[in-house]
Short mmCIF file of C-alpha atoms (C1' of nucleotides) in Angstrom, two decimals:
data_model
loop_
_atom_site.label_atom_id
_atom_site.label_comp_id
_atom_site.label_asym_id
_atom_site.label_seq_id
_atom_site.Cartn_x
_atom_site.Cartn_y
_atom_site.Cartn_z
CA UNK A 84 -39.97 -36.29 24.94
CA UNK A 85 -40.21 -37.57 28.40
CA UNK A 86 -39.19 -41.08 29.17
CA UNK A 87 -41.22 -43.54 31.26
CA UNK A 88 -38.98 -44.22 34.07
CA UNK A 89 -39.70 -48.04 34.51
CA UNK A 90 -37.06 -50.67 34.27
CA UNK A 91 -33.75 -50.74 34.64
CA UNK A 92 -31.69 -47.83 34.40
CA UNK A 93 -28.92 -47.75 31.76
CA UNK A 94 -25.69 -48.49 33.85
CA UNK A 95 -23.52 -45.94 31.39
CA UNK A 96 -22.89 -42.55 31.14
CA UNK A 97 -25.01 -42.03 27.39
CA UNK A 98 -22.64 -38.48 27.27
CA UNK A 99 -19.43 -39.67 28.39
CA UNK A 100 -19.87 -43.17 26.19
CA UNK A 101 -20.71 -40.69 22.84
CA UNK A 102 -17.74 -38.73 23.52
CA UNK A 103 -15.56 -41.82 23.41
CA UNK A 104 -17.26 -43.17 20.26
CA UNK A 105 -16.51 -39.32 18.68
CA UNK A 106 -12.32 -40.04 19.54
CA UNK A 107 -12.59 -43.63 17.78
CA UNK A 108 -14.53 -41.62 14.65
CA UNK A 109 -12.32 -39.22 15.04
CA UNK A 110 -8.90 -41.71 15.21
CA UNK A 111 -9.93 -44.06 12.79
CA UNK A 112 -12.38 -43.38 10.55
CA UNK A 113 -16.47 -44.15 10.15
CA UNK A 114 -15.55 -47.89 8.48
CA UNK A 115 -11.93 -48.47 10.25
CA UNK A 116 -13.87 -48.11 13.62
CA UNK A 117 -15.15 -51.27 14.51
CA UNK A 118 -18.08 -51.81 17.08
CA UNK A 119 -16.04 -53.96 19.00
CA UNK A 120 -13.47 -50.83 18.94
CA UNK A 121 -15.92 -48.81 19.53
CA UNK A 122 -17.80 -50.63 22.37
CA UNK A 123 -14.29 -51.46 24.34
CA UNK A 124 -13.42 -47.60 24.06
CA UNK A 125 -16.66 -46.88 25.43
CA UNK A 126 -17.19 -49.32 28.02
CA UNK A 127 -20.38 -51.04 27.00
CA UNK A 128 -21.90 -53.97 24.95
CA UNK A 129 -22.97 -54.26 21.48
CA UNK A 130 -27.07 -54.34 22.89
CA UNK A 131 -26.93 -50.98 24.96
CA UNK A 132 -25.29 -49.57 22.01
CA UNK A 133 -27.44 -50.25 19.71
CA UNK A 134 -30.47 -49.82 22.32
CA UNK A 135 -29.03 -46.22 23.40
CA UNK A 136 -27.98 -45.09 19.53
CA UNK A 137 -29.57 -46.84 16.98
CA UNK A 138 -27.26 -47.93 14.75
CA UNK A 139 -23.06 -47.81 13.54
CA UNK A 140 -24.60 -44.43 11.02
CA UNK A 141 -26.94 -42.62 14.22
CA UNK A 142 -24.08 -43.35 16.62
CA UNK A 143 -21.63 -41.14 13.55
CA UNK A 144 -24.31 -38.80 13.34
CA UNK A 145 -24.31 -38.20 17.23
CA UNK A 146 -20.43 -38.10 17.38
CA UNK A 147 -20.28 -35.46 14.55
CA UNK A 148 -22.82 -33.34 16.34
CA UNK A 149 -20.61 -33.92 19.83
CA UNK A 150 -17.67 -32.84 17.53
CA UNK A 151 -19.35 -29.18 16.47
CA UNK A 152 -20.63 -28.66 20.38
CA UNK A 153 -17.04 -29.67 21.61
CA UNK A 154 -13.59 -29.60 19.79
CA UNK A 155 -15.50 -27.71 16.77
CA UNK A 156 -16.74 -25.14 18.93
CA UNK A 157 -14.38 -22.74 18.08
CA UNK A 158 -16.01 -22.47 14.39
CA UNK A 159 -19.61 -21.24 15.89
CA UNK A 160 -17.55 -18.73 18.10
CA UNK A 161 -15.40 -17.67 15.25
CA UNK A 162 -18.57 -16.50 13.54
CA UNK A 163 -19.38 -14.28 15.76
CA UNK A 164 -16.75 -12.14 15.25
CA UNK A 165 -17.00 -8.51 14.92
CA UNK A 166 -15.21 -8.27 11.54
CA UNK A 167 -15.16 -10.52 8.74
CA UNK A 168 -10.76 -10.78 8.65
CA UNK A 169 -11.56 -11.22 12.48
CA UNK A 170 -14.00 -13.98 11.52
CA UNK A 171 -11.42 -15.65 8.82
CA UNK A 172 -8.65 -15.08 11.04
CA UNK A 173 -10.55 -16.57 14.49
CA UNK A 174 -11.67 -19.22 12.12
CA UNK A 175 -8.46 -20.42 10.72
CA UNK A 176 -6.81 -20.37 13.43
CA UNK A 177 -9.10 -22.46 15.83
CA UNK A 178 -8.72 -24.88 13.23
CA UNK A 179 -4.91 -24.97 13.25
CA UNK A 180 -5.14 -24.99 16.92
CA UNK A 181 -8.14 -27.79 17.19
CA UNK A 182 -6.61 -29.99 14.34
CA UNK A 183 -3.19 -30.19 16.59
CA UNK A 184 -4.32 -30.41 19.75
CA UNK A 185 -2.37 -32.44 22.11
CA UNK A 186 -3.73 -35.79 23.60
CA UNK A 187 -6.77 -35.52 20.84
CA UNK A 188 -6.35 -37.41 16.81
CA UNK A 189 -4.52 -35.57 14.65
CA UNK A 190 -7.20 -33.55 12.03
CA UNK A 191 -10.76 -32.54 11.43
CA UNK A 192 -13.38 -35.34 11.71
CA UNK A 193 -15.21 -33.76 9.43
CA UNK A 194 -12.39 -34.38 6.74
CA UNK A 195 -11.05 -37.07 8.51
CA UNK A 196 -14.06 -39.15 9.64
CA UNK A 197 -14.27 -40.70 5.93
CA UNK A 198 -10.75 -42.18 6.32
CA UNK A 199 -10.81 -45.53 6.85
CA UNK A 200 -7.61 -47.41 8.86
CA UNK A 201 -9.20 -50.85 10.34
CA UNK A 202 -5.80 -52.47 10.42
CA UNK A 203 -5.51 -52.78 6.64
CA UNK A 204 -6.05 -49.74 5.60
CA UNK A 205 -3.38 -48.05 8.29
CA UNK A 206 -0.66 -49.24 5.66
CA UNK A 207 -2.40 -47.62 2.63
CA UNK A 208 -2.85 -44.50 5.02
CA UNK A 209 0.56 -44.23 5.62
CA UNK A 210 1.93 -44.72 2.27
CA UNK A 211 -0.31 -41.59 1.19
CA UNK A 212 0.81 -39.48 4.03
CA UNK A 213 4.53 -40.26 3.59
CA UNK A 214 3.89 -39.63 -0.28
CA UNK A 215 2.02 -36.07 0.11
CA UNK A 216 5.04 -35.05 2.49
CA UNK A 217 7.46 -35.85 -0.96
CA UNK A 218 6.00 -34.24 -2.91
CA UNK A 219 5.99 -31.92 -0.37
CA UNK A 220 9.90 -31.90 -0.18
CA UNK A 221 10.20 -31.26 -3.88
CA UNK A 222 8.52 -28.14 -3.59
CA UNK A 223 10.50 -27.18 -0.62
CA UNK A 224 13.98 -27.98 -2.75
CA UNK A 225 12.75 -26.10 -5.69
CA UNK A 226 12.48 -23.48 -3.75
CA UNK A 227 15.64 -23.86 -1.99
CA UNK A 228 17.40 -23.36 -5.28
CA UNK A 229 14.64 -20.10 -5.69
CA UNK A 230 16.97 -18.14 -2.84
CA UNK A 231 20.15 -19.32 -3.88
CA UNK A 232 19.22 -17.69 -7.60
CA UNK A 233 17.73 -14.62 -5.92
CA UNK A 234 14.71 -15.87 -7.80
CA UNK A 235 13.42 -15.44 -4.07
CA UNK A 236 14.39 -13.03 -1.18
CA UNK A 237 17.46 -14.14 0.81
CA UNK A 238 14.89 -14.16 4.01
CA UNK A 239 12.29 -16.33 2.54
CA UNK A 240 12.23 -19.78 4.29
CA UNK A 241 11.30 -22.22 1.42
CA UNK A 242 9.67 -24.97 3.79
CA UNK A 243 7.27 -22.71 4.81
CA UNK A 244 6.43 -21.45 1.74
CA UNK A 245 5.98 -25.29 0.34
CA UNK A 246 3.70 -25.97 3.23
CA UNK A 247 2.14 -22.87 2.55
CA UNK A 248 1.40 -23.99 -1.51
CA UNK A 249 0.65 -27.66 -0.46
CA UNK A 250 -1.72 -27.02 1.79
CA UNK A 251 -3.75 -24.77 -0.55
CA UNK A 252 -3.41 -27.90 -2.79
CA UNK A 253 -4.74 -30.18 0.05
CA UNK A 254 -7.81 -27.85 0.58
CA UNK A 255 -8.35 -27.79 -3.04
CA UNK A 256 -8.35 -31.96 -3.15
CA UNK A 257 -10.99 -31.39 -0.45
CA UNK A 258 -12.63 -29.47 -2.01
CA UNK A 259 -12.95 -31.06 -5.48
CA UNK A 260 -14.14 -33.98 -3.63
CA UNK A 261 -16.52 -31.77 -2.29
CA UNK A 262 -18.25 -31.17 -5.61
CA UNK A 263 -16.52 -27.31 -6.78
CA UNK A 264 -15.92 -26.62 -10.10
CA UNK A 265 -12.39 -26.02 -11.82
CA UNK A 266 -13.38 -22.21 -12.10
CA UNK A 267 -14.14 -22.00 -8.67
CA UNK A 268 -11.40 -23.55 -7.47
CA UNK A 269 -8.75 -21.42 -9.92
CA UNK A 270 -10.27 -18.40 -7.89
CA UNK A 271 -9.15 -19.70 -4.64
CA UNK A 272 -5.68 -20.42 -6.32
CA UNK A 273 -5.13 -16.99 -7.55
CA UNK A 274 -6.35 -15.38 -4.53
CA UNK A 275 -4.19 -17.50 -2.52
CA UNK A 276 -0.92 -16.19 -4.96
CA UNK A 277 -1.88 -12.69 -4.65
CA UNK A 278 0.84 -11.95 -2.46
CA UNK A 279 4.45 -13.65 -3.00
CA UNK A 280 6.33 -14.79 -1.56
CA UNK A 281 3.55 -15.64 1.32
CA UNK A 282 5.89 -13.97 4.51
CA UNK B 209 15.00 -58.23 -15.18
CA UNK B 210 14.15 -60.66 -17.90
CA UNK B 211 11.57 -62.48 -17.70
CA UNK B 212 11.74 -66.24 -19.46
CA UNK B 213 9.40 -66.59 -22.21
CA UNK B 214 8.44 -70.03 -21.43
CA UNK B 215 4.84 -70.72 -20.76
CA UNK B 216 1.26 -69.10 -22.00
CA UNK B 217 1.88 -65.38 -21.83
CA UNK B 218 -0.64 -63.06 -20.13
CA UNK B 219 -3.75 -62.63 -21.60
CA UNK B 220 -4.36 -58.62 -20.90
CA UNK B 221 -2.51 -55.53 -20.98
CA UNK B 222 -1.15 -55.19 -17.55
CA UNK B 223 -0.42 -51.37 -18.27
CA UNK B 224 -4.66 -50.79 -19.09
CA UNK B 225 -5.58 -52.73 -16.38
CA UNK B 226 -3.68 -50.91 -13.87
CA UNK B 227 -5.04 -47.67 -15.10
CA UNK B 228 -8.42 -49.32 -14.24
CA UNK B 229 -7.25 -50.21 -10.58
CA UNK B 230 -6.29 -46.72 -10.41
CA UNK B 231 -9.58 -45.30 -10.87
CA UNK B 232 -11.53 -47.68 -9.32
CA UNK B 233 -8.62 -46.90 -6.01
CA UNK B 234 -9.45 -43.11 -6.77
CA UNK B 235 -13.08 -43.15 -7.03
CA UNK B 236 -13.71 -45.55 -3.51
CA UNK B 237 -10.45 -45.33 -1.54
CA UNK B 238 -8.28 -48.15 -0.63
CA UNK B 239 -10.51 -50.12 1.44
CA UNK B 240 -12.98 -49.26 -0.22
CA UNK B 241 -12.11 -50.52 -3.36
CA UNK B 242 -12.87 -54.40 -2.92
CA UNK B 243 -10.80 -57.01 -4.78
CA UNK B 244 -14.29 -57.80 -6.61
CA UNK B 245 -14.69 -54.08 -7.21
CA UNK B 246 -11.22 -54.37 -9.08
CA UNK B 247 -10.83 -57.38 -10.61
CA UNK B 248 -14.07 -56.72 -12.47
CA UNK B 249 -13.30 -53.45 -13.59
CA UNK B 250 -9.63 -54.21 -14.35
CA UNK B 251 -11.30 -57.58 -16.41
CA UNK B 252 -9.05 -60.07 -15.09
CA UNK B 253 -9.48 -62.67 -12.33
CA UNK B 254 -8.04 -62.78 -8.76
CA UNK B 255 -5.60 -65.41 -9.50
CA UNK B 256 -4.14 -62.96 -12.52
CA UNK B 257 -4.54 -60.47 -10.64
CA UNK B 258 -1.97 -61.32 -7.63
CA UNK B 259 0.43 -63.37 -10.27
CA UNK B 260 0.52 -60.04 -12.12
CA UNK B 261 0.52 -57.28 -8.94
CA UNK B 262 1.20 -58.99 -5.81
CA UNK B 263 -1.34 -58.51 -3.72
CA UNK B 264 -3.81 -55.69 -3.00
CA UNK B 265 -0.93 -52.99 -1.21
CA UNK B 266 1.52 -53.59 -4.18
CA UNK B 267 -1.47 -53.11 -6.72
CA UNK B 268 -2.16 -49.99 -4.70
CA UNK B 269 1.10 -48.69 -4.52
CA UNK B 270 1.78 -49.22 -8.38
CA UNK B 271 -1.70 -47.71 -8.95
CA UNK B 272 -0.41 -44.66 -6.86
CA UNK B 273 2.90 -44.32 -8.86
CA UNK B 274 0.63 -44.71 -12.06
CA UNK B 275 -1.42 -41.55 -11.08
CA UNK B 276 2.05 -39.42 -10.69
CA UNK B 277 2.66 -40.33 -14.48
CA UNK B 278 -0.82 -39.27 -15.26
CA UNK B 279 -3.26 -37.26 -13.91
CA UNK B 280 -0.47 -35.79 -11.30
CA UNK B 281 2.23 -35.33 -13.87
CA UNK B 282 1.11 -31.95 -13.62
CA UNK B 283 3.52 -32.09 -10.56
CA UNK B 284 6.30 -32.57 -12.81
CA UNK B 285 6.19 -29.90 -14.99
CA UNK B 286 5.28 -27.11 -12.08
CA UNK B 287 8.66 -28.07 -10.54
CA UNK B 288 10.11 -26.87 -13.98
CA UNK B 289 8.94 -23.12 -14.18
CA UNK B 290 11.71 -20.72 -14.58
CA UNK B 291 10.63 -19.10 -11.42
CA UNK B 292 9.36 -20.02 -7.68
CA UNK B 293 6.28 -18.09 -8.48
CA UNK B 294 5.16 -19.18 -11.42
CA UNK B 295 5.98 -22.67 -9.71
CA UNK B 296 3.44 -22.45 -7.67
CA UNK B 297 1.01 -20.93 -9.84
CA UNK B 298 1.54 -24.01 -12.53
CA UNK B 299 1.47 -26.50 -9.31
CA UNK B 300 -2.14 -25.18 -7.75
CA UNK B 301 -3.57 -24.16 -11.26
CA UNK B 302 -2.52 -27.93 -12.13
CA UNK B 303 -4.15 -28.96 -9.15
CA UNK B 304 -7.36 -27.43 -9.93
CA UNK B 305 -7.48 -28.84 -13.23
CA UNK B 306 -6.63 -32.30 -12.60
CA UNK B 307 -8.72 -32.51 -8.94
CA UNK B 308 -11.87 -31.92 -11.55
CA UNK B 309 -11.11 -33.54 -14.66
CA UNK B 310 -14.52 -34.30 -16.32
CA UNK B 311 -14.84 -38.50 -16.53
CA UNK B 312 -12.57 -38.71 -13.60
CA UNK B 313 -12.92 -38.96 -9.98
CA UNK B 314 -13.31 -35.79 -8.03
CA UNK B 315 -10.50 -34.78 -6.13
CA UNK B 316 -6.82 -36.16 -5.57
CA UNK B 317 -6.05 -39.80 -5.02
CA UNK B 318 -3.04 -38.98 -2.69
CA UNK B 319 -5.51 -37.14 -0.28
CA UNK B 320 -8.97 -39.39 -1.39
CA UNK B 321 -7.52 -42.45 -1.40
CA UNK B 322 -7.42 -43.63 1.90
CA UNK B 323 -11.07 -42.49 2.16
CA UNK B 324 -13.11 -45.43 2.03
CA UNK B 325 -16.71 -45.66 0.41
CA UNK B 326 -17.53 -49.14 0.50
CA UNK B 327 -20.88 -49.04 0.17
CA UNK B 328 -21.18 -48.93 4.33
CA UNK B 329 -18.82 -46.17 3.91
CA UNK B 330 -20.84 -43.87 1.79
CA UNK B 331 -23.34 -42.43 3.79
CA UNK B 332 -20.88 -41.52 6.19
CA UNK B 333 -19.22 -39.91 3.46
CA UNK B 334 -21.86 -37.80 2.36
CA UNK B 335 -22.97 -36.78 5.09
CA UNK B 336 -19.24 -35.40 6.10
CA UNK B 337 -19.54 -33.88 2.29
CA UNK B 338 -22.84 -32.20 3.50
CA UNK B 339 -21.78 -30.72 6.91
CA UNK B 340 -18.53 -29.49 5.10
CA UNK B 341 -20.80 -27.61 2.64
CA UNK B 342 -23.09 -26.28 5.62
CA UNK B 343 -20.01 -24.57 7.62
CA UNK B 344 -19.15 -22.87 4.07
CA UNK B 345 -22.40 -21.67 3.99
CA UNK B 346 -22.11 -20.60 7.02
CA UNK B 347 -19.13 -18.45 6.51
CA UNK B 348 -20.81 -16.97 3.17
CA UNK B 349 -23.93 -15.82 5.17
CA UNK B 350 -21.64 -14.05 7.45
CA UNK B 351 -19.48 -12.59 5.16
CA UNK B 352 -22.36 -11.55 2.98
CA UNK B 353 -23.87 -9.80 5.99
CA UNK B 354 -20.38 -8.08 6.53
CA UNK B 355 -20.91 -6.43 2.77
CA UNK B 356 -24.26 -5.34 3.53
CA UNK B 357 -22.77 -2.86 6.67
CA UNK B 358 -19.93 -2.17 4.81
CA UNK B 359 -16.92 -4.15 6.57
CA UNK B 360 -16.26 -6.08 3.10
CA UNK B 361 -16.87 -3.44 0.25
CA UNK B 362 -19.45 -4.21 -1.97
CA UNK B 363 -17.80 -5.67 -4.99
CA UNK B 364 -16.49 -8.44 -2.58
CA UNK B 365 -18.11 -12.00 -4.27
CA UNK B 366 -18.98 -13.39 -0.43
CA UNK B 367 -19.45 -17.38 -1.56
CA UNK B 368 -15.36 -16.83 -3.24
CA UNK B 369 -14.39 -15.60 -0.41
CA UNK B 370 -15.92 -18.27 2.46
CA UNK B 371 -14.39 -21.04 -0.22
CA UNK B 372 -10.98 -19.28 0.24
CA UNK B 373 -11.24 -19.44 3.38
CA UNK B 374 -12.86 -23.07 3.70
CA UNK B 375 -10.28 -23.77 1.29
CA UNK B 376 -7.51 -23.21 3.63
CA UNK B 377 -9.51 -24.84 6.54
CA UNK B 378 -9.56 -28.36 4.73
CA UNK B 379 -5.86 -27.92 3.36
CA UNK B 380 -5.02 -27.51 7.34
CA UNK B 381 -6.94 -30.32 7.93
CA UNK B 382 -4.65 -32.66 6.15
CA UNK B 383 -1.58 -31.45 6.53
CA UNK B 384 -2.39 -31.89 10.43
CA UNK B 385 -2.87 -35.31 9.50
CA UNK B 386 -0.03 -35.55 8.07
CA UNK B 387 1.62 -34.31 11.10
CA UNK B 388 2.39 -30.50 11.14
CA UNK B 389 2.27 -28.56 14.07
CA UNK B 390 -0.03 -26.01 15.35
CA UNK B 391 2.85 -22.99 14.86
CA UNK B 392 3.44 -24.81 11.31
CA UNK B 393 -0.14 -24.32 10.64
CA UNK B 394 -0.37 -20.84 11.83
CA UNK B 395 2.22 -19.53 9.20
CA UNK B 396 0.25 -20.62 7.17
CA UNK B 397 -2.72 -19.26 8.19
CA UNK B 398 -1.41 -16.09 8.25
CA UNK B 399 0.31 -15.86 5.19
CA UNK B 400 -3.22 -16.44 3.75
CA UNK B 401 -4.63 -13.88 5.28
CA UNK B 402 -2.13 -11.55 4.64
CA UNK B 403 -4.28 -10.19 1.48
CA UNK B 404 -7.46 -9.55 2.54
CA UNK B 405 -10.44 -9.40 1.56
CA UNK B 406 -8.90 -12.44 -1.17
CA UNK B 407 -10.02 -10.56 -4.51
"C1'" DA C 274 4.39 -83.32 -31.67
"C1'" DA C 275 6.00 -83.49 -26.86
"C1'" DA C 276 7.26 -81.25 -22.84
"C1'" DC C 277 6.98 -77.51 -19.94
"C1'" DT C 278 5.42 -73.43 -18.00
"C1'" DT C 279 2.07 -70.19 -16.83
"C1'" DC C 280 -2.28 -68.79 -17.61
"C1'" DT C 281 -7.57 -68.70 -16.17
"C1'" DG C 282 -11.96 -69.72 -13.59
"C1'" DC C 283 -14.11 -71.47 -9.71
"C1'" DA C 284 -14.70 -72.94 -5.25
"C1'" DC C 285 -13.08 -72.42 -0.99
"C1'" DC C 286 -10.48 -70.73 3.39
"C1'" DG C 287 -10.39 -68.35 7.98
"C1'" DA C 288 -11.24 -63.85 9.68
"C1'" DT C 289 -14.02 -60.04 10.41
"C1'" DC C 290 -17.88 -57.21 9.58
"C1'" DA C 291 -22.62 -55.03 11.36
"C1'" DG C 292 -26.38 -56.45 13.63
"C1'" DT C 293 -29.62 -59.76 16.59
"C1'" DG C 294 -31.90 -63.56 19.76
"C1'" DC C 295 -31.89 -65.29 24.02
"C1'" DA C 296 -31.48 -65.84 28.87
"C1'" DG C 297 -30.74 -64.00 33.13
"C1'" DA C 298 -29.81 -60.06 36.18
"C1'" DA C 299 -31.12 -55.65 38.02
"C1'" DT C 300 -34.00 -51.92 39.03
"C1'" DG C 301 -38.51 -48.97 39.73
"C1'" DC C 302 -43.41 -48.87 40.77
"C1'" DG C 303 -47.54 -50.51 42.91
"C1'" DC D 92 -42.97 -58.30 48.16
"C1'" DG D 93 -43.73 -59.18 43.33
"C1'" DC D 94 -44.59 -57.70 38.84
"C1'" DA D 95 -43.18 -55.21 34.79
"C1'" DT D 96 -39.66 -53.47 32.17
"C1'" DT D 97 -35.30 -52.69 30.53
"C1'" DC D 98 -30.83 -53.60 31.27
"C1'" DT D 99 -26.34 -56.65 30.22
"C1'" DG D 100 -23.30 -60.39 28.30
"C1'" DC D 101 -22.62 -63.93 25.13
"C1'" DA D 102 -23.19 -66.60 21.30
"C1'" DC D 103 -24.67 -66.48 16.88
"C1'" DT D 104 -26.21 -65.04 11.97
"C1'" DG D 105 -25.49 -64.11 7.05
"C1'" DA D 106 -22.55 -61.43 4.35
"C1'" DT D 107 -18.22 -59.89 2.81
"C1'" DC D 108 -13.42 -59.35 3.23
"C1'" DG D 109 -8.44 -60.57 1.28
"C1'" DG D 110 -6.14 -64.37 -0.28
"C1'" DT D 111 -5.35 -69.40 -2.05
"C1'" DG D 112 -5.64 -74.57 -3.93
"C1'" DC D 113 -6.87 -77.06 -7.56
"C1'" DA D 114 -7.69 -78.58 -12.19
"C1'" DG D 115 -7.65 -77.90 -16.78
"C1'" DA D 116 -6.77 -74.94 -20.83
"C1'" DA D 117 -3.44 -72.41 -23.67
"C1'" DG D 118 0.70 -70.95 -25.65
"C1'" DT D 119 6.19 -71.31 -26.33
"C1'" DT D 120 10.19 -73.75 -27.04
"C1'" DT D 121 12.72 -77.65 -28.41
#
DNA sequence: AAACTTCTGCACCGATCAGTGCAGAATGCG
DNA sequence: CGCATTCTGCACTGATCGGTGCAGAAGTTT
């Protein structure tokens, strides 16, 4: 749809100012960011926001959208992959590589985005993550003990194989939140345990 | 410490109505969960309330400790199988089970909890829900196209396998959140892959 | 029964939330 | 130039947040 062009020009950048609102999403949260958050990051007042955007929920909408076309790209490329391992295996690893990239939040915002750290919630955020990485640790001890009983190969690094079993369980949490069933998730379980120890 | 028995006594059962907070934490996420949201499902009033718990990060943190000695005692017990293997299968079968107890929230309150659904929240969650779902789909269509030319052979279930793999994808998710690294992440990644197709 | 302690319910606090009304400044078109 | 239109900045709204002060009721101990 073509715009009249009378009046005032907006004195932003509408592309540049979405892709600022995506890294607060992204960093915070849909309810821990703030608009004043959001409007500092992006350099512009509460009006032209809401004039440009709609509202808080359109301006998510638009960032998640900005996410797919930019650090999510990799899934749309993944897909076009000439094999389906080459799909799983372009698509998991864009995702290890565009959850950790350097100088960008820590995540997916489409896992993440829900989270909610506006100040009071960063302390109830932490608590989980340190409490996740414990339980974590337990696994990584049993397993410890696994090699020193030959229980596992003398080569088999137990932290790695903890990480390997708690981050099945993470995707699982996800994905029970999600809506799967109990069945469908037990399939992804024993697939996941079809080899062992996971090298 | 013992507590003087001097004065009215407490008029509820402090061990019930932190099993309420627990749920209601579960179900909305710690902001999410509003002190009116708790004290009316826990029965009590505010003033009990913080005599009895502190305030709202102690309530959640003996809420959290409360869900390790029930719905995640499953935890527990995996760490006591004879072998590393069966371990893991007791901790992720456990995890299925108790991420999608009927009457319960969906999911794990270790990973859900910090997600916050307060009413403003929930659309925003949803819609992350929905666009989750929609890259799953995704993956099934392609893998489902990769049985039909024979790259996947044709008793290969293509919806189990794009959840296997989606699986994994959210499980990354948090644990980069949590802070593991991009080579952390791509062990793991391959060790998942490392049976393939994921009967 | 008296004294003492701690309970409960309600109103209230300051802070912050998403969203808006208003006034004035700035630009494009005729 | 001058009009029309849309921009921007600021103050403000009603609602809700976590947390508290107060007053009176209730139960335990002596």
């Amino acid at each position: 749809m073509q715009k009249s062009q009378i009046g005032r020009p907006r004195a932003f950048d509408a592309e540049a100012a979405l892709e600022k609102a995506m890294m607060i999403f992204w960093a915070q949260g849909y309810e821990g960011a703030s608009l004043t958050d959001l409007t500092e990051a992006m350099g512009i007042s509460r009006k032209s926001l809401y004039a440009a955007y709609g509202n808080k929920e359109d301006l998510f909408r638009k960032a998640l959208q900005r996410y797919e076309e930019g650090p999510g790209a990799y899934v749309a490329e993944a897909l076009q992959a000439p094999t389906a391992r080459e799909v799983a295996m372009a698509f998991l690893a864009g995702s290890a590589r565009a959850n950790t990239l350097p100088g960008l939040p820590a995540g997916c915002l489409g896992v993440q985005g829900a989270l909610a750290a506006g100040e009071a919630g960063q302390v109830a955020r932490e608590t989980l993550t340190k409490w996740r990485a414990h339980g974590q640790a337990l696994l990584r001890d049993r397993f410890r003990q696994a090699v020193q009983v030959g229980d596992l190969p003398v080569g088999a690094d137990p932290e790695k194989i903890a990480r390997y079993v708690m981050t099945i369980a993470n995707g699982v949490a996800v994905q029970a939140a999600g809506g799967a069933t109990c069945e469908d998730l037990q399939h992804v379980v024993d697939a996941a345990l079809q080899n062992w120890p996971p090298a």
